[in-house]
Amino acid sequence: MSVFSVLILTLLAMLVIATFLWNVLVLVTILRVRTFHRVPHNLVASMAISDVMVAALVMPLSLVHELNNRHWRLGRVLCHIWISFDVLCCTASIWNVTAIALDRYWSITRHLEYTLKTRKRISNFMILLTWLLSAVISLSPLFGWGETYSEITEKCQVSQEPSYTIFSTFGAFYLPLCVVLFVYWKIYKAAKFRIGSKKTNTITPMPEVIEVKEASHQPQMVFTVRHATVTFQTDGDTWREQKEKRAALMVGILIGVFVLCWIPFFITELINPLCSCDIPPIWKSIFLWLGYSNSFFNPLIYTAFNKNYNNAFRNLFSRQR
């Protein structure tokens, strides 16, 4: 094994450990801080659970697979378990990003109708739907929809049956991709509309003097209000607007990283079985691990734009000391 190969495998091992620890930290913080026991943190917890599972159950076996030059020598049963968890966890991670984007979109554009009670009900439904859809996509090959393991060639891969490939890639990536791109376009339009509709309002009361006196037996107190001009300036950012800007920026970066990480893998996954193209194994590995890296970036991006998480992390570490 060359020095370059050892370096790459070391970096991949570090990525596995960092992904696991970072997502566990997010989960521990949500469990320990009572203010996080509500929406949208339930969506973040669901995303962190899927990403922890990617780091704990999928990436280590994928690393073993890479060490054996992409040959599978761990048997049929473990192959089925690995592929099932791979598809389940990665699909759930992708749909959790979609759910967070939808939640942000509704909270920004419909904050009057999108009450806490409605938000909780919808977010719980999205979490349930995310895991159900992910389970259906991941478990279908176990019921005869294609084969994932070949003992002769020592291959362990997602079912290459063309019908399953179309179903799984569209259900796991292309459909949520369309949803998040549509959502961010709507958020961008809403932000432009609000900026364009800002106005400056000025209220100038009529000049007058008001005197208020206490009873004659008490010391006299006089309050005088003279001519004043009160200006309500809406050109600046209110607290809510600043919060919405941070949320929109966070969603934009989350979606951008999600697309960059996963689109090379899903393009090759869709094209390969349909056109029988021979994609070099090295590129398959690069695209797969680029997709896995999304599980590392997800909590990093979300917590970086949330001051509550930053404060919670500081409190958590300060208590440990």
Short mmCIF file of C-alpha atoms in Angstrom, two decimals, residues 118-283:
data_model
loop_
_atom_site.label_atom_id
_atom_site.label_comp_id
_atom_site.label_asym_id
_atom_site.label_seq_id
_atom_site.Cartn_x
_atom_site.Cartn_y
_atom_site.Cartn_z
CA THR A 118 -49.26 23.68 13.80
CA ARG A 119 -45.48 23.66 13.46
CA LYS A 120 -45.14 20.82 15.96
CA ARG A 121 -47.80 18.71 14.24
CA ILE A 122 -46.35 19.24 10.75
CA SER A 123 -42.74 18.66 11.84
CA ASN A 124 -43.63 15.39 13.57
CA PHE A 125 -45.49 14.26 10.44
CA MET A 126 -42.46 15.15 8.26
CA ILE A 127 -40.14 13.14 10.54
CA LEU A 128 -42.46 10.11 10.39
CA LEU A 129 -42.78 10.39 6.60
CA THR A 130 -39.00 10.77 6.22
CA TRP A 131 -38.22 7.52 8.02
CA LEU A 132 -41.09 5.57 6.43
CA LEU A 133 -40.08 6.57 2.91
CA SER A 134 -36.42 5.82 3.67
CA ALA A 135 -37.37 2.36 5.02
CA VAL A 136 -39.44 1.55 1.91
CA ILE A 137 -36.58 2.51 -0.42
CA SER A 138 -33.89 0.70 1.58
CA LEU A 139 -35.77 -2.55 2.28
CA SER A 140 -37.24 -3.12 -1.20
CA PRO A 141 -34.23 -5.15 -2.51
CA LEU A 142 -34.59 -7.57 0.43
CA PHE A 143 -37.99 -8.56 -1.02
CA GLY A 144 -36.62 -9.46 -4.42
CA TRP A 145 -36.24 -6.11 -6.19
CA GLY A 146 -32.77 -6.80 -7.58
CA GLU A 147 -29.68 -8.27 -5.94
CA THR A 148 -27.07 -6.53 -3.80
CA TYR A 149 -24.51 -9.32 -3.30
CA SER A 150 -22.48 -11.48 -5.69
CA GLU A 151 -20.32 -14.20 -4.13
CA ILE A 152 -18.45 -14.95 -7.38
CA THR A 153 -17.29 -11.38 -8.06
CA GLU A 154 -17.21 -10.41 -4.33
CA LYS A 155 -19.41 -7.41 -5.02
CA CYS A 156 -21.71 -5.71 -2.53
CA GLN A 157 -23.58 -2.75 -3.95
CA VAL A 158 -27.00 -1.15 -4.20
CA SER A 159 -29.34 -3.13 -6.48
CA GLN A 160 -28.59 -2.37 -10.14
CA GLU A 161 -32.06 -3.35 -11.35
CA PRO A 162 -33.01 -0.43 -13.69
CA SER A 163 -36.55 -0.05 -12.29
CA TYR A 164 -35.23 0.02 -8.70
CA THR A 165 -32.49 2.48 -9.70
CA ILE A 166 -35.07 4.92 -11.05
CA PHE A 167 -37.33 4.47 -8.01
CA SER A 168 -34.54 4.77 -5.42
CA THR A 169 -32.63 7.69 -6.98
CA PHE A 170 -35.78 9.74 -7.55
CA GLY A 171 -37.18 8.90 -4.11
CA ALA A 172 -33.90 9.46 -2.28
CA PHE A 173 -32.48 12.44 -4.14
CA TYR A 174 -34.16 13.94 -7.22
CA LEU A 175 -37.55 14.49 -5.57
CA PRO A 176 -36.11 16.15 -2.41
CA LEU A 177 -33.73 18.12 -4.67
CA CYS A 178 -36.71 19.59 -6.56
CA VAL A 179 -38.44 20.39 -3.25
CA VAL A 180 -35.45 22.20 -1.69
CA LEU A 181 -34.69 24.18 -4.86
CA PHE A 182 -38.34 25.27 -5.10
CA VAL A 183 -38.36 26.17 -1.39
CA TYR A 184 -35.21 28.28 -1.62
CA TRP A 185 -36.53 30.05 -4.73
CA LYS A 186 -39.70 30.94 -2.77
CA ILE A 187 -37.63 32.11 0.23
CA TYR A 188 -35.51 34.27 -2.09
CA LYS A 189 -38.64 35.78 -3.69
CA ALA A 190 -40.16 36.49 -0.26
CA ALA A 191 -36.95 38.19 0.88
CA LYS A 192 -36.81 40.37 -2.26
CA PHE A 193 -40.47 41.33 -1.81
CA ARG A 194 -39.89 42.42 1.80
CA ILE A 195 -36.84 44.48 0.91
CA GLY A 196 -38.76 46.18 -1.92
CA SER A 197 -41.76 46.96 0.26
CA LYS A 198 -39.85 48.72 3.05
CA LYS A 199 -40.95 52.28 3.70
CA THR A 200 -40.12 55.11 6.04
CA ASN A 201 -43.02 56.37 8.11
CA THR A 202 -42.97 59.66 10.05
CA ILE A 203 -45.48 60.70 12.69
CA THR A 204 -45.43 64.33 13.84
CA PRO A 205 -47.74 65.09 16.76
CA MET A 206 -49.36 68.57 17.02
CA PRO A 207 -47.41 70.89 19.30
CA GLU A 208 -48.97 70.99 22.71
CA VAL A 209 -48.11 71.17 26.39
CA ILE A 210 -49.60 68.78 28.91
CA GLU A 211 -49.27 69.50 32.62
CA VAL A 212 -50.11 66.98 35.32
CA LYS A 213 -50.29 68.27 38.92
CA GLU A 214 -50.68 66.40 42.16
CA ALA A 215 -53.09 67.49 44.94
CA SER A 216 -52.33 70.87 46.53
CA HIS A 217 -51.35 69.30 49.88
CA GLN A 218 -48.50 67.39 48.27
CA PRO A 219 -45.32 68.70 46.67
CA GLN A 220 -46.14 69.85 43.16
CA MET A 221 -44.91 67.69 40.22
CA VAL A 222 -45.17 68.98 36.68
CA PHE A 223 -44.61 66.86 33.53
CA THR A 224 -44.30 68.80 30.31
CA VAL A 225 -44.48 67.30 26.84
CA ARG A 226 -43.42 69.68 24.13
CA HIS A 227 -43.52 69.49 20.35
CA ALA A 228 -41.80 66.30 19.17
CA THR A 229 -41.30 64.34 15.96
CA VAL A 230 -41.31 60.57 16.07
CA THR A 231 -39.91 58.69 13.07
CA PHE A 232 -40.39 54.97 12.52
CA GLN A 233 -37.52 53.92 10.32
CA THR A 234 -38.13 50.59 8.57
CA ASP A 235 -35.10 50.81 6.31
CA GLY A 236 -33.00 49.18 9.02
CA ASP A 237 -33.33 45.53 9.99
CA THR A 238 -35.66 44.60 12.81
CA TRP A 239 -34.86 41.67 15.11
CA ARG A 240 -37.25 39.42 13.18
CA GLU A 241 -35.78 40.42 9.82
CA GLN A 242 -32.26 39.68 11.04
CA LYS A 243 -33.44 36.28 12.29
CA GLU A 244 -35.12 35.54 8.96
CA LYS A 245 -32.00 36.59 7.05
CA ARG A 246 -29.84 34.21 9.10
CA ALA A 247 -32.39 31.43 8.58
CA ALA A 248 -32.51 32.05 4.82
CA LEU A 249 -28.71 32.10 4.61
CA MET A 250 -28.47 28.89 6.66
CA VAL A 251 -31.02 27.13 4.45
CA GLY A 252 -29.20 28.34 1.33
CA ILE A 253 -25.83 27.02 2.48
CA LEU A 254 -27.40 23.77 3.76
CA ILE A 255 -29.05 23.18 0.37
CA GLY A 256 -25.93 24.23 -1.57
CA VAL A 257 -23.65 21.83 0.33
CA PHE A 258 -26.26 19.06 0.09
CA VAL A 259 -26.41 19.43 -3.73
CA LEU A 260 -22.62 19.61 -4.15
CA CYS A 261 -22.07 16.56 -1.95
CA TRP A 262 -24.71 14.25 -3.42
CA ILE A 263 -25.31 15.21 -7.07
CA PRO A 264 -22.16 13.51 -8.51
CA PHE A 265 -23.04 10.22 -6.77
CA PHE A 266 -26.71 10.18 -7.82
CA ILE A 267 -25.95 11.14 -11.42
CA THR A 268 -23.58 8.16 -11.73
CA GLU A 269 -26.04 5.91 -9.83
CA LEU A 270 -28.79 6.75 -12.32
CA ILE A 271 -26.68 6.59 -15.48
CA ASN A 272 -24.59 3.49 -14.68
CA PRO A 273 -27.33 0.77 -14.75
CA LEU A 274 -29.35 2.43 -17.53
CA CYS A 275 -26.55 2.83 -20.08
CA SER A 276 -24.19 0.08 -18.80
CA CYS A 277 -21.41 2.66 -18.54
CA ASP A 278 -18.15 1.54 -16.98
CA ILE A 279 -17.30 4.19 -14.38
CA PRO A 280 -13.79 3.75 -12.87
CA PRO A 281 -13.96 2.42 -9.26
CA ILE A 282 -11.84 5.31 -7.97
CA TRP A 283 -14.50 7.81 -9.11
#
